[in-house]
Amino acid sequence: MRENPYAIPIEELIASAQVAPEAQIEVQTEHRAVVPDWANPVHPYGDEMSGDADGD
């Protein structure tokens, strides 16, 4: 069986796949408040207390 011409060493794969934490963070300069849309029956916070719809 012939060797795969597209294969790369695992060290090279890991080195090319790692991303610095600073590059993973998106900085938002202004706060975006959630404006309730009373015409839409879906509320973004569900039960007003937590981020899920059933309150658990």
One Martini backbone bead per residue (centre of mass of N, CA, C, O) as a GRO file, in nm:
protein
   56
    1MET     BB    1   0.097   0.036   0.022
    2ARG     BB    2   0.064   0.361  -0.015
    3GLU     BB    3   0.143   0.668   0.063
    4ASN     BB    4   0.007   0.950   0.166
    5PRO     BB    5   0.041   1.266   0.008
    6TYR     BB    6  -0.148   1.434   0.238
    7ALA     BB    7   0.007   1.374   0.476
    8ILE     BB    8   0.064   1.478   0.814
    9PRO     BB    9   0.196   1.552   1.088
   10ILE     BB   10   0.064   1.582   1.401
   11GLU     BB   11   0.224   1.834   1.490
   12GLU     BB   12   0.137   2.011   1.248
   13LEU     BB   13  -0.167   1.996   1.297
   14ILE     BB   14  -0.173   2.116   1.583
   15ALA     BB   15  -0.023   2.384   1.518
   16SER     BB   16  -0.245   2.476   1.297
   17ALA     BB   17  -0.509   2.451   1.503
   18GLN     BB   18  -0.411   2.657   1.689
   19VAL     BB   19  -0.558   2.919   1.892
   20ALA     BB   20  -0.545   3.202   2.025
   21PRO     BB   21  -0.732   3.347   2.270
   22GLU     BB   22  -0.727   3.637   2.148
   23ALA     BB   23  -0.858   3.531   1.866
   24GLN     BB   24  -1.144   3.430   2.013
   25ILE     BB   25  -1.210   3.725   2.088
   26GLU     BB   26  -1.489   3.945   2.101
   27VAL     BB   27  -1.512   4.288   2.092
   28GLN     BB   28  -1.757   4.491   2.248
   29THR     BB   29  -1.820   4.833   2.275
   30GLU     BB   30  -2.134   4.787   2.295
   31HIS     BB   31  -2.432   4.763   2.449
   32ARG     BB   32  -2.691   4.512   2.398
   33ALA     BB   33  -3.005   4.541   2.448
   34VAL     BB   34  -3.296   4.381   2.524
   35VAL     BB   35  -3.575   4.426   2.323
   36PRO     BB   36  -3.893   4.401   2.362
   37ASP     BB   37  -4.136   4.223   2.160
   38TRP     BB   38  -4.479   4.233   2.193
   39ALA     BB   39  -4.558   4.103   1.909
   40ASN     BB   40  -4.380   3.876   2.017
   41PRO     BB   41  -4.423   3.575   2.205
   42VAL     BB   42  -4.113   3.560   2.221
   43HIS     BB   43  -3.899   3.541   2.489
   44PRO     BB   44  -3.560   3.558   2.555
   45TYR     BB   45  -3.604   3.452   2.886
   46GLY     BB   46  -3.896   3.328   2.936
   47ASP     BB   47  -3.905   3.351   3.290
   48GLU     BB   48  -3.710   3.612   3.372
   49MET     BB   49  -3.457   3.441   3.529
   50SER     BB   50  -3.352   3.281   3.277
   51GLY     BB   51  -3.214   3.131   2.975
   52ASP     BB   52  -3.453   2.940   2.998
   53ALA     BB   53  -3.785   2.820   2.953
   54ASP     BB   54  -3.824   2.635   3.239
   55GLY     BB   55  -3.618   2.742   3.490
   56ASP     BB   56  -3.361   2.533   3.537
   0.00000   0.00000   0.00000
